[in-house]
mmCIF file of C-alpha atoms and ligand atoms in Angstrom:
data_model
loop_
_atom_site.group_PDB
_atom_site.id
_atom_site.type_symbol
_atom_site.label_atom_id
_atom_site.label_comp_id
_atom_site.label_asym_id
_atom_site.label_seq_id
_atom_site.Cartn_x
_atom_site.Cartn_y
_atom_site.Cartn_z
ATOM 1 C CA MET A 1 -18.170 40.718 11.253
ATOM 2 C CA ASN A 2 -17.471 41.095 7.592
ATOM 3 C CA THR A 3 -17.267 37.507 6.421
ATOM 4 C CA GLU A 4 -16.606 38.458 2.807
ATOM 5 C CA LYS A 5 -12.945 38.980 3.551
ATOM 6 C CA LEU A 6 -12.760 35.696 5.410
ATOM 7 C CA GLU A 7 -12.228 32.338 3.814
ATOM 8 C CA LEU A 8 -14.686 29.490 4.039
ATOM 9 C CA PHE A 9 -13.504 26.306 5.730
ATOM 10 C CA GLU A 10 -15.102 22.862 5.813
ATOM 11 C CA VAL A 11 -15.005 21.117 9.164
ATOM 12 C CA PHE A 12 -14.566 17.377 9.727
ATOM 13 C CA ILE A 13 -14.852 15.774 13.147
ATOM 14 C CA ARG A 14 -13.745 12.395 14.424
ATOM 15 C CA SER A 15 -16.305 11.615 17.097
ATOM 16 C CA LYS A 16 -14.415 8.648 18.529
ATOM 17 C CA ARG A 17 -10.972 7.139 18.092
ATOM 18 C CA GLY A 18 -11.057 4.569 15.324
ATOM 19 C CA LEU A 19 -13.832 6.256 13.337
ATOM 20 C CA ASP A 20 -13.438 8.319 10.146
ATOM 21 C CA HIS A 21 -13.542 12.095 10.265
ATOM 22 C CA LYS A 22 -17.013 13.097 9.151
ATOM 23 C CA HIS A 23 -18.086 16.340 7.530
ATOM 24 C CA ILE A 24 -20.043 18.362 10.035
ATOM 25 C CA GLY A 25 -20.378 21.862 8.583
ATOM 26 C CA SER A 26 -18.430 24.921 7.595
ATOM 27 C CA LEU A 27 -17.367 28.308 8.944
ATOM 28 C CA HIS A 28 -15.464 31.478 8.051
ATOM 29 C CA ALA A 29 -12.022 32.155 9.475
ATOM 30 C CA GLU A 30 -8.853 34.101 8.725
ATOM 31 C CA ASP A 31 -6.594 31.069 8.646
ATOM 32 C CA HIS A 32 -6.306 27.391 9.534
ATOM 33 C CA GLU A 33 -5.430 28.010 13.182
ATOM 34 C CA GLN A 34 -8.408 30.213 13.751
ATOM 35 C CA ALA A 35 -10.678 27.858 11.848
ATOM 36 C CA LEU A 36 -9.652 25.067 14.215
ATOM 37 C CA GLU A 37 -10.491 27.167 17.240
ATOM 38 C CA TYR A 38 -13.825 28.273 15.812
ATOM 39 C CA ALA A 39 -14.612 24.686 14.902
ATOM 40 C CA ARG A 40 -13.906 23.620 18.457
ATOM 41 C CA ASP A 41 -16.205 26.353 19.780
ATOM 42 C CA CYS A 42 -18.941 25.736 17.211
ATOM 43 C CA TYR A 43 -19.029 22.001 16.803
ATOM 44 C CA THR A 44 -17.544 20.347 19.878
ATOM 45 C CA ARG A 45 -19.042 22.261 22.779
ATOM 46 C CA ARG A 46 -20.360 18.978 24.190
ATOM 47 C CA SER A 47 -17.231 16.956 23.478
ATOM 48 C CA GLU A 48 -18.605 15.679 20.184
ATOM 49 C CA GLY A 49 -15.128 14.986 18.924
ATOM 50 C CA VAL A 50 -11.608 13.817 19.659
ATOM 51 C CA SER A 51 -10.067 15.296 16.523
ATOM 52 C CA ILE A 52 -10.912 18.086 14.082
ATOM 53 C CA TRP A 53 -9.845 18.663 10.481
ATOM 54 C CA VAL A 54 -10.364 21.976 8.738
ATOM 55 C CA VAL A 55 -9.922 22.309 4.984
ATOM 56 C CA LYS A 56 -10.302 25.427 2.846
ATOM 57 C CA SER A 57 -13.525 24.973 0.887
ATOM 58 C CA ASN A 58 -11.730 26.259 -2.191
ATOM 59 C CA ASP A 59 -9.231 23.436 -1.929
ATOM 60 C CA ILE A 60 -11.912 20.808 -2.204
ATOM 61 C CA CYS A 61 -12.294 19.413 -5.683
ATOM 62 C CA SER A 62 -15.671 17.810 -6.032
ATOM 63 C CA SER A 63 -17.446 15.754 -8.664
ATOM 64 C CA GLN A 64 -20.355 17.543 -10.283
ATOM 65 C CA GLU A 65 -23.977 16.521 -10.137
ATOM 66 C CA ASP A 66 -24.076 16.844 -13.949
ATOM 67 C CA ASP A 67 -21.235 14.349 -14.264
ATOM 68 C CA ALA A 68 -23.042 11.785 -12.155
ATOM 69 C CA GLU A 69 -24.179 9.741 -15.137
ATOM 70 C CA CYS A 70 -20.862 9.211 -16.843
ATOM 71 C CA PHE A 71 -19.165 8.898 -13.462
ATOM 72 C CA TYR A 72 -21.288 6.100 -12.063
ATOM 73 C CA ASP A 73 -23.086 4.514 -15.016
ATOM 74 C CA PRO A 74 -20.274 2.077 -15.741
ATOM 75 C CA SER A 75 -21.072 0.274 -12.463
ATOM 76 C CA ASP A 76 -24.717 -0.288 -13.340
ATOM 77 C CA ASP A 77 -24.124 -3.219 -15.664
ATOM 78 C CA LYS A 78 -21.637 -4.956 -13.354
ATOM 79 C CA PRO A 79 -23.820 -6.808 -10.850
ATOM 80 C CA TYR A 80 -21.070 -9.431 -10.581
ATOM 81 C CA ARG A 81 -19.149 -7.068 -8.311
ATOM 82 C CA HIS A 82 -21.673 -7.930 -5.593
ATOM 83 C CA ALA A 83 -21.562 -11.015 -3.418
ATOM 84 C CA THR A 84 -25.284 -11.639 -3.861
ATOM 85 C CA TYR A 85 -24.788 -12.243 -7.588
ATOM 86 C CA TYR A 86 -23.388 -15.709 -6.869
ATOM 87 C CA VAL A 87 -25.970 -18.365 -6.079
ATOM 88 C CA LEU A 88 -24.498 -21.077 -3.853
ATOM 89 C CA PRO A 89 -26.057 -24.154 -2.265
ATOM 90 C CA ASP A 90 -27.671 -23.429 1.124
ATOM 91 C CA PRO A 91 -25.169 -25.264 3.354
ATOM 92 C CA VAL A 92 -22.300 -23.045 2.127
ATOM 93 C CA ASN A 93 -24.251 -19.886 1.402
ATOM 94 C CA ASN A 94 -22.843 -18.139 4.474
ATOM 95 C CA MET A 95 -19.454 -17.439 2.826
ATOM 96 C CA MET B 1 7.485 3.823 31.699
ATOM 97 C CA THR B 2 7.316 7.437 30.530
ATOM 98 C CA SER B 3 3.964 9.202 30.642
ATOM 99 C CA GLN B 4 3.764 8.920 26.842
ATOM 100 C CA GLU B 5 4.191 5.171 27.047
ATOM 101 C CA GLU B 6 1.637 4.959 29.819
ATOM 102 C CA ASN B 7 -0.858 6.949 27.809
ATOM 103 C CA PHE B 8 -0.265 4.705 24.789
ATOM 104 C CA MET B 9 -0.720 1.512 26.808
ATOM 105 C CA ARG B 10 -3.843 2.920 28.467
ATOM 106 C CA LYS B 11 -5.413 3.417 25.021
ATOM 107 C CA ILE B 12 -4.411 -0.087 23.930
ATOM 108 C CA GLU B 13 -5.810 -1.657 27.070
ATOM 109 C CA ALA B 14 -9.064 0.326 26.775
ATOM 110 C CA ASP B 15 -9.439 -0.952 23.169
ATOM 111 C CA GLU B 16 -9.128 2.574 21.825
ATOM 112 C CA LYS B 17 -7.535 3.032 18.423
ATOM 113 C CA ILE B 18 -4.140 4.605 17.880
ATOM 114 C CA GLU B 19 -4.327 7.337 15.235
ATOM 115 C CA PRO B 20 -1.516 8.592 12.956
ATOM 116 C CA LYS B 21 -0.593 11.695 14.921
ATOM 117 C CA ASP B 22 -0.588 9.955 18.323
ATOM 118 C CA TRP B 23 2.669 9.166 20.032
ATOM 119 C CA MET B 24 3.573 5.496 19.610
ATOM 120 C CA PRO B 25 6.600 3.366 20.520
ATOM 121 C CA GLU B 26 9.092 3.083 17.678
ATOM 122 C CA ALA B 27 8.802 -0.708 17.761
ATOM 123 C CA TYR B 28 5.004 -0.478 17.386
ATOM 124 C CA ARG B 29 5.444 1.717 14.320
ATOM 125 C CA LYS B 30 8.064 -0.616 12.815
ATOM 126 C CA ASN B 31 5.995 -3.691 13.518
ATOM 127 C CA LEU B 32 2.973 -2.107 11.840
ATOM 128 C CA ILE B 33 4.948 -0.989 8.814
ATOM 129 C CA ARG B 34 6.247 -4.530 8.417
ATOM 130 C CA GLN B 35 2.849 -6.183 8.708
ATOM 131 C CA MET B 36 0.826 -3.619 6.744
ATOM 132 C CA SER B 37 3.294 -3.326 3.887
ATOM 133 C CA GLN B 38 3.550 -7.104 3.678
ATOM 134 C CA HIS B 39 -0.224 -7.146 3.410
ATOM 135 C CA ALA B 40 -0.192 -4.439 0.706
ATOM 136 C CA HIS B 41 2.502 -6.272 -1.266
ATOM 137 C CA SER B 42 0.427 -9.464 -1.074
ATOM 138 C CA GLU B 43 -2.587 -7.750 -2.625
ATOM 139 C CA VAL B 44 -0.467 -6.469 -5.493
ATOM 140 C CA ILE B 45 1.648 -9.568 -6.151
ATOM 141 C CA GLY B 46 -1.514 -11.651 -5.775
ATOM 142 C CA MET B 47 -2.807 -10.157 -9.009
ATOM 143 C CA GLN B 48 -0.209 -12.109 -11.004
ATOM 144 C CA PRO B 49 -1.315 -15.737 -10.562
ATOM 145 C CA GLU B 50 -4.934 -14.807 -11.329
ATOM 146 C CA GLY B 51 -4.091 -12.281 -14.016
ATOM 147 C CA ASN B 52 -2.401 -15.184 -15.761
ATOM 148 C CA TRP B 53 -5.868 -16.577 -16.604
ATOM 149 C CA ILE B 54 -7.799 -13.458 -17.612
ATOM 150 C CA THR B 55 -7.196 -13.978 -21.329
ATOM 151 C CA ARG B 56 -7.943 -17.699 -21.036
ATOM 152 C CA ALA B 57 -11.069 -17.640 -18.868
ATOM 153 C CA PRO B 58 -13.541 -20.287 -20.114
ATOM 154 C CA SER B 59 -16.377 -17.813 -20.821
ATOM 155 C CA LEU B 60 -16.984 -14.092 -21.154
ATOM 156 C CA ARG B 61 -18.852 -14.143 -17.830
ATOM 157 C CA ARG B 62 -15.934 -15.765 -16.010
ATOM 158 C CA LYS B 63 -13.613 -13.286 -17.676
ATOM 159 C CA VAL B 64 -15.390 -10.113 -16.528
ATOM 160 C CA VAL B 65 -15.749 -11.587 -13.041
ATOM 161 C CA LEU B 66 -12.049 -12.381 -12.803
ATOM 162 C CA LEU B 67 -11.145 -9.018 -14.257
ATOM 163 C CA SER B 68 -13.121 -7.165 -11.602
ATOM 164 C CA LYS B 69 -11.755 -9.349 -8.826
ATOM 165 C CA VAL B 70 -8.188 -8.581 -9.885
ATOM 166 C CA GLN B 71 -9.145 -4.907 -10.142
ATOM 167 C CA ASP B 72 -10.400 -5.053 -6.537
ATOM 168 C CA GLU B 73 -7.049 -6.476 -5.403
ATOM 169 C CA ALA B 74 -5.239 -3.504 -6.957
ATOM 170 C CA GLY B 75 -7.584 -1.279 -4.947
ATOM 171 C CA HIS B 76 -6.814 -3.226 -1.766
ATOM 172 C CA GLY B 77 -3.130 -2.677 -2.392
ATOM 173 C CA LEU B 78 -3.785 1.040 -2.685
ATOM 174 C CA TYR B 79 -5.865 1.221 0.542
ATOM 175 C CA LEU B 80 -3.124 -0.583 2.423
ATOM 176 C CA TYR B 81 -0.177 1.361 0.990
ATOM 177 C CA SER B 82 -1.951 4.626 1.824
ATOM 178 C CA ALA B 83 -2.674 3.436 5.364
ATOM 179 C CA THR B 84 0.980 2.392 5.760
ATOM 180 C CA GLU B 85 2.147 5.801 4.557
ATOM 181 C CA THR B 86 0.367 7.406 7.546
ATOM 182 C CA LEU B 87 3.184 5.867 9.627
ATOM 183 C CA GLY B 88 5.747 8.123 7.985
ATOM 184 C CA ILE B 89 7.197 5.967 5.226
ATOM 185 C CA THR B 90 6.960 6.724 1.518
ATOM 186 C CA ARG B 91 5.432 4.616 -1.245
ATOM 187 C CA ALA B 92 8.787 4.592 -3.016
ATOM 188 C CA GLU B 93 10.516 3.118 0.051
ATOM 189 C CA LEU B 94 7.849 0.453 0.386
ATOM 190 C CA ILE B 95 8.121 -0.578 -3.240
ATOM 191 C CA ALA B 96 11.905 -0.591 -3.123
ATOM 192 C CA ALA B 97 11.748 -2.978 -0.139
ATOM 193 C CA LEU B 98 9.436 -5.314 -2.061
ATOM 194 C CA GLN B 99 11.657 -5.302 -5.117
ATOM 195 C CA SER B 100 14.884 -5.868 -3.175
ATOM 196 C CA GLY B 101 13.329 -8.795 -1.323
ATOM 197 C CA GLU B 102 13.741 -7.056 2.024
ATOM 198 C CA ALA B 103 9.959 -7.013 2.480
ATOM 199 C CA LYS B 104 7.879 -10.163 2.117
ATOM 200 C CA TYR B 105 4.491 -10.936 0.638
ATOM 201 C CA ALA B 106 2.216 -13.917 1.211
ATOM 202 C CA SER B 107 4.045 -17.053 0.081
ATOM 203 C CA ILE B 108 0.904 -18.490 -1.460
ATOM 204 C CA PHE B 109 1.437 -16.288 -4.503
ATOM 205 C CA ASN B 110 4.663 -18.076 -5.298
ATOM 206 C CA TYR B 111 2.635 -21.094 -6.395
ATOM 207 C CA PRO B 112 1.769 -21.279 -10.095
ATOM 208 C CA THR B 113 -1.781 -21.342 -11.493
ATOM 209 C CA LEU B 114 -1.600 -24.348 -13.769
ATOM 210 C CA THR B 115 -5.288 -24.793 -14.584
ATOM 211 C CA TRP B 116 -8.548 -22.846 -14.576
ATOM 212 C CA GLY B 117 -9.432 -24.821 -11.453
ATOM 213 C CA ASP B 118 -6.596 -23.037 -9.668
ATOM 214 C CA VAL B 119 -8.322 -19.701 -10.233
ATOM 215 C CA GLY B 120 -11.422 -21.093 -8.515
ATOM 216 C CA ALA B 121 -9.331 -22.561 -5.705
ATOM 217 C CA ILE B 122 -7.579 -19.237 -5.129
ATOM 218 C CA GLY B 123 -10.836 -17.298 -4.826
ATOM 219 C CA TRP B 124 -12.368 -19.888 -2.545
ATOM 220 C CA LEU B 125 -9.389 -20.931 -0.387
ATOM 221 C CA VAL B 126 -6.840 -18.140 -0.600
ATOM 222 C CA ASP B 127 -9.317 -15.268 -0.377
ATOM 223 C CA GLY B 128 -11.239 -17.393 2.129
ATOM 224 C CA ALA B 129 -8.180 -17.670 4.378
ATOM 225 C CA ALA B 130 -7.424 -13.977 3.866
ATOM 226 C CA ILE B 131 -10.974 -13.112 4.952
ATOM 227 C CA VAL B 132 -10.625 -15.059 8.213
ATOM 228 C CA ASN B 133 -7.467 -13.087 8.932
ATOM 229 C CA GLN B 134 -8.877 -9.752 7.780
ATOM 230 C CA VAL B 135 -12.117 -10.046 9.739
ATOM 231 C CA SER B 136 -9.994 -10.427 12.846
ATOM 232 C CA LEU B 137 -7.837 -7.444 11.832
ATOM 233 C CA GLN B 138 -10.878 -5.164 11.659
ATOM 234 C CA ARG B 139 -10.269 -4.916 15.402
ATOM 235 C CA THR B 140 -6.556 -4.100 15.116
ATOM 236 C CA SER B 141 -5.364 -1.243 17.322
ATOM 237 C CA TYR B 142 -4.143 1.060 14.538
ATOM 238 C CA GLY B 143 -7.037 3.188 13.256
ATOM 239 C CA PRO B 144 -6.142 3.499 9.543
ATOM 240 C CA TYR B 145 -5.379 -0.251 9.314
ATOM 241 C CA SER B 146 -8.628 -1.134 11.025
ATOM 242 C CA ARG B 147 -10.680 1.107 8.736
ATOM 243 C CA GLY B 148 -8.896 -0.282 5.685
ATOM 244 C CA MET B 149 -9.738 -3.824 6.791
ATOM 245 C CA ILE B 150 -13.407 -2.964 7.224
ATOM 246 C CA ARG B 151 -13.542 -1.600 3.674
ATOM 247 C CA ILE B 152 -11.647 -4.564 2.251
ATOM 248 C CA CYS B 153 -13.772 -7.170 4.028
ATOM 249 C CA LYS B 154 -16.899 -5.708 2.437
ATOM 250 C CA GLU B 155 -15.375 -6.342 -0.981
ATOM 251 C CA GLU B 156 -13.901 -9.776 -0.280
ATOM 252 C CA SER B 157 -17.069 -11.819 -0.014
ATOM 253 C CA PHE B 158 -17.608 -11.700 -3.773
ATOM 254 C CA HIS B 159 -14.050 -12.927 -4.314
ATOM 255 C CA GLN B 160 -14.589 -16.073 -2.323
ATOM 256 C CA ARG B 161 -18.030 -16.766 -3.741
ATOM 257 C CA GLN B 162 -16.999 -16.421 -7.371
ATOM 258 C CA GLY B 163 -14.104 -18.804 -6.765
ATOM 259 C CA TYR B 164 -16.293 -21.382 -5.103
ATOM 260 C CA GLU B 165 -18.905 -21.063 -7.843
ATOM 261 C CA ALA B 166 -16.264 -21.653 -10.533
ATOM 262 C CA LEU B 167 -14.974 -24.721 -8.723
ATOM 263 C CA LEU B 168 -18.520 -26.005 -8.150
ATOM 264 C CA ALA B 169 -19.134 -25.816 -11.897
ATOM 265 C CA LEU B 170 -16.040 -27.937 -12.503
ATOM 266 C CA ALA B 171 -16.898 -30.382 -9.716
ATOM 267 C CA ASN B 172 -20.358 -30.896 -11.234
ATOM 268 C CA GLY B 173 -18.961 -31.268 -14.758
ATOM 269 C CA SER B 174 -17.411 -34.177 -16.640
ATOM 270 C CA PRO B 175 -15.128 -36.652 -14.794
ATOM 271 C CA GLU B 176 -12.148 -34.806 -16.289
ATOM 272 C CA GLN B 177 -13.421 -31.466 -15.023
ATOM 273 C CA LYS B 178 -14.089 -32.907 -11.584
ATOM 274 C CA GLN B 179 -10.516 -34.196 -11.544
ATOM 275 C CA ILE B 180 -9.253 -30.688 -12.354
ATOM 276 C CA ALA B 181 -11.198 -29.358 -9.352
ATOM 277 C CA GLN B 182 -9.819 -32.102 -7.078
ATOM 278 C CA ASP B 183 -6.296 -31.460 -8.291
ATOM 279 C CA SER B 184 -6.578 -27.691 -7.594
ATOM 280 C CA LEU B 185 -7.973 -28.365 -4.124
ATOM 281 C CA ASN B 186 -5.106 -30.759 -3.420
ATOM 282 C CA ARG B 187 -2.482 -28.262 -4.481
ATOM 283 C CA PHE B 188 -3.919 -25.143 -2.798
ATOM 284 C CA TYR B 189 -5.323 -26.557 0.450
ATOM 285 C CA TRP B 190 -2.038 -26.888 2.346
ATOM 286 C CA PRO B 191 -0.488 -23.629 1.135
ATOM 287 C CA ALA B 192 -3.757 -21.902 2.194
ATOM 288 C CA LEU B 193 -3.288 -23.292 5.726
ATOM 289 C CA MET B 194 0.275 -21.966 5.693
ATOM 290 C CA MET B 195 -1.043 -18.453 5.044
ATOM 291 C CA PHE B 196 -1.790 -18.139 8.757
ATOM 292 C CA GLY B 197 1.920 -18.365 9.497
ATOM 293 C CA PRO B 198 3.950 -20.627 11.770
ATOM 294 C CA HIS B 199 2.556 -22.185 14.941
ATOM 295 C CA ASP B 200 2.160 -19.670 17.760
ATOM 296 C CA SER B 201 5.100 -21.269 19.563
ATOM 297 C CA GLU B 202 7.354 -20.565 16.550
ATOM 298 C CA SER B 203 6.064 -17.164 15.484
ATOM 299 C CA ALA B 204 8.692 -14.450 15.777
ATOM 300 C CA HIS B 205 6.409 -11.409 15.970
ATOM 301 C CA SER B 206 3.313 -12.857 17.596
ATOM 302 C CA ALA B 207 3.702 -12.095 21.301
ATOM 303 C CA LYS B 208 4.378 -8.382 20.962
ATOM 304 C CA SER B 209 1.765 -8.018 18.193
ATOM 305 C CA MET B 210 -0.849 -9.578 20.468
ATOM 306 C CA GLU B 211 0.145 -7.397 23.419
ATOM 307 C CA TRP B 212 -0.173 -4.269 21.267
ATOM 308 C CA LYS B 213 -3.378 -5.636 19.740
ATOM 309 C CA ILE B 214 -1.989 -5.305 16.231
ATOM 310 C CA LYS B 215 -3.050 -8.941 15.934
ATOM 311 C CA ARG B 216 -6.196 -9.923 17.809
ATOM 312 C CA GLU B 217 -6.147 -13.694 17.404
ATOM 313 C CA THR B 218 -3.243 -16.098 17.163
ATOM 314 C CA ASN B 219 -2.110 -17.843 13.982
ATOM 315 C CA ASP B 220 -3.283 -21.239 15.227
ATOM 316 C CA ASP B 221 -6.721 -20.007 16.319
ATOM 317 C CA LEU B 222 -7.339 -18.336 12.967
ATOM 318 C CA ARG B 223 -6.121 -21.426 11.104
ATOM 319 C CA GLN B 224 -8.492 -23.604 13.120
ATOM 320 C CA LYS B 225 -11.417 -21.392 12.111
ATOM 321 C CA PHE B 226 -10.478 -21.810 8.474
ATOM 322 C CA ILE B 227 -10.039 -25.585 8.786
ATOM 323 C CA ASP B 228 -13.458 -25.879 10.417
ATOM 324 C CA GLN B 229 -15.319 -23.764 7.882
ATOM 325 C CA THR B 230 -13.700 -25.485 4.906
ATOM 326 C CA VAL B 231 -14.793 -29.055 5.720
ATOM 327 C CA PRO B 232 -18.495 -28.630 4.784
ATOM 328 C CA GLN B 233 -17.488 -26.588 1.728
ATOM 329 C CA ILE B 234 -15.410 -29.499 0.445
ATOM 330 C CA GLU B 235 -18.319 -31.869 1.113
ATOM 331 C CA VAL B 236 -20.740 -29.767 -0.945
ATOM 332 C CA LEU B 237 -18.273 -29.847 -3.831
ATOM 333 C CA GLY B 238 -18.286 -33.633 -3.561
ATOM 334 C CA LEU B 239 -14.502 -33.682 -3.501
ATOM 335 C CA GLU B 240 -12.113 -35.621 -1.310
ATOM 336 C CA HIS B 241 -10.547 -33.806 1.611
ATOM 337 C CA PRO B 242 -6.790 -33.463 1.008
ATOM 338 C CA ASP B 243 -6.070 -33.977 4.722
ATOM 339 C CA LYS B 244 -6.571 -37.674 5.479
ATOM 340 C CA ALA B 245 -6.268 -36.964 9.216
ATOM 341 C CA ILE B 246 -9.212 -34.575 9.321
ATOM 342 C CA LYS B 247 -11.584 -35.696 12.076
ATOM 343 C CA TRP B 248 -14.265 -34.021 14.173
ATOM 344 C CA ASN B 249 -13.261 -33.746 17.814
ATOM 345 C CA GLU B 250 -16.408 -33.614 19.903
ATOM 346 C CA GLU B 251 -14.563 -32.556 23.037
ATOM 347 C CA ARG B 252 -12.797 -29.582 21.449
ATOM 348 C CA GLY B 253 -15.694 -28.659 19.195
ATOM 349 C CA HIS B 254 -13.202 -28.426 16.323
ATOM 350 C CA TYR B 255 -11.707 -30.592 13.616
ATOM 351 C CA ASP B 256 -8.404 -32.279 14.343
ATOM 352 C CA SER B 257 -6.068 -32.138 11.372
ATOM 353 C CA GLY B 258 -2.785 -33.394 10.002
ATOM 354 C CA GLU B 259 0.517 -31.533 10.310
ATOM 355 C CA ILE B 260 1.579 -28.970 7.741
ATOM 356 C CA ASP B 261 4.811 -29.551 5.834
ATOM 357 C CA TRP B 262 6.797 -26.764 7.468
ATOM 358 C CA ASP B 263 9.917 -27.495 5.428
ATOM 359 C CA GLU B 264 7.944 -26.518 2.347
ATOM 360 C CA PHE B 265 6.674 -23.403 4.128
ATOM 361 C CA TYR B 266 10.154 -22.142 5.022
ATOM 362 C CA SER B 267 11.606 -23.159 1.696
ATOM 363 C CA VAL B 268 9.018 -21.066 -0.200
ATOM 364 C CA ILE B 269 9.442 -18.102 2.180
ATOM 365 C CA ASN B 270 13.169 -18.255 1.637
ATOM 366 C CA GLY B 271 12.792 -17.867 -2.087
ATOM 367 C CA ASN B 272 12.599 -21.435 -3.370
ATOM 368 C CA GLY B 273 8.948 -21.537 -4.421
ATOM 369 C CA HIS B 274 8.074 -22.176 -8.049
ATOM 370 C CA CYS B 275 7.496 -18.533 -8.900
ATOM 371 C CA ASN B 276 9.356 -16.328 -6.389
ATOM 372 C CA ARG B 277 11.815 -14.922 -8.886
ATOM 373 C CA GLN B 278 9.230 -14.531 -11.635
ATOM 374 C CA ARG B 279 6.814 -12.608 -9.370
ATOM 375 C CA VAL B 280 9.359 -9.976 -8.332
ATOM 376 C CA GLU B 281 10.891 -9.716 -11.805
ATOM 377 C CA HIS B 282 7.441 -9.115 -13.257
ATOM 378 C CA HIS B 283 6.740 -6.431 -10.661
ATOM 379 C CA ILE B 284 9.997 -4.659 -11.475
ATOM 380 C CA ALA B 285 9.325 -4.851 -15.215
ATOM 381 C CA ALA B 286 5.779 -3.497 -14.850
ATOM 382 C CA HIS B 287 7.010 -0.728 -12.568
ATOM 383 C CA ASP B 288 9.772 0.219 -15.018
ATOM 384 C CA GLU B 289 7.368 0.205 -17.938
ATOM 385 C CA GLY B 290 5.233 2.703 -16.021
ATOM 386 C CA THR B 291 8.095 5.155 -15.533
ATOM 387 C CA TRP B 292 7.079 7.282 -18.531
ATOM 388 C CA VAL B 293 3.579 7.718 -17.081
ATOM 389 C CA ARG B 294 4.920 8.974 -13.756
ATOM 390 C CA ASP B 295 7.396 11.212 -15.617
ATOM 391 C CA ALA B 296 4.617 12.615 -17.787
ATOM 392 C CA ILE B 297 2.511 13.474 -14.735
ATOM 393 C CA THR B 298 5.419 15.312 -13.142
ATOM 394 C CA ALA B 299 6.214 17.197 -16.362
ATOM 395 C CA TYR B 300 2.573 18.175 -16.827
ATOM 396 C CA ASN B 301 2.329 19.437 -13.245
ATOM 397 C CA GLU B 302 5.476 21.508 -13.663
ATOM 398 C CA LYS B 303 4.147 23.001 -16.873
ATOM 399 C CA LYS B 304 0.802 23.829 -15.263
ATOM 400 C CA ASN B 305 2.459 25.428 -12.228
ATOM 401 C CA ALA B 306 4.764 27.481 -14.433
ATOM 402 C CA LYS B 307 1.752 28.740 -16.381
ATOM 403 C CA LYS B 308 -0.049 29.627 -13.169
ATOM 404 C CA ALA B 309 2.991 31.519 -11.879
ATOM 405 C CA GLN B 310 3.194 33.410 -15.165
ATOM 406 C CA ASN B 311 -0.478 34.387 -14.996
ATOM 407 C CA VAL B 312 -0.092 35.645 -11.444
ATOM 408 C CA ALA B 313 2.941 37.733 -12.425
HETATM 409 FE FE1 LIG C 1 -7.744 -8.356 -1.432
HETATM 410 FE FE1 LIG C 2 -6.297 -9.562 0.975
HETATM 411 FE FE1 LIG C 3 -9.613 -10.780 -2.535
#
């Protein structure tokens, strides 16, 4: 199979109703329909899922490793966003 | 029952979640849209009473804390609007319903924040009551709502703790400061109890919501939990309990409590709270002031797409 002419798809599987779809891998396919069928054959042969999403890899816009600093740094000096920052007397510390 | 209905009820009874593309009864969808959008509106309108104190917070520390709490509430609104949109209604429709008064939000936010103590009382009592409700809703039958609740609950704990800490500082301060704390507790305690809604016997949507597992515990059971957990918290503050009838009932294993003023509850719901008009007017004004931003985004997208089309041709 010449995969160069085929598009790359990312596959997300919901393993159980109520859970998020989780990224599981990728595959090549001609179109969405075929990607779904391949995904079923590749990733859910043992009923690992109740729902599959396929997304063209090219359509995914992702943050870059190089941007990590300016993306996440602003959270570093904000410990007050965490519950543990607040020291409360023992009898009420379970809130 | 049709086979679709049977399949739906089988999932509900087996405690499986309903997901957006599943078949669901129209009334289930409507009921969810009502409850989830009301919840989303509450997060957003709830920013106003607290936002009122950001510029007047007593220290820089209290200010950044309050700022990030209010920021969280905006995020909660977004999670919940997005989850509601999976039911096939648009954001614009939801916002129009809020602004026309057709959709409700939690009545508690129609009370004014008169003092800094009120900001503490809101974090402690109002977020505290919301947490009791939201913890229970983590088990709601609609998948996107349930997942949204799980995310929100993780963020809520800080809200309640910062509020309690602020009130504790006042309660341990000068006699005047302690009085401010007592006064805020007195004014927010009863409205916080009302957040759980009318008694089960009076609640219009309760029975069906329980059957469909949209709600997992009744209004009165959730309220009792909140009443019970709040008693020791008031004691640690060294303040007086606003409910003079509060009394431990050994047999029930719960506190007995005095009756809520339901006339006040219905009067505020029906638009006669201190701030009802102001809250919605402010929302409309803020939304209108943001029009140019939304317009600019649309114009930019059109320009970009036109450029792309040109390059392709
Ligand atoms: Fe919230
Ligand atoms: Fe909330
Ligand atoms: Fe909150």
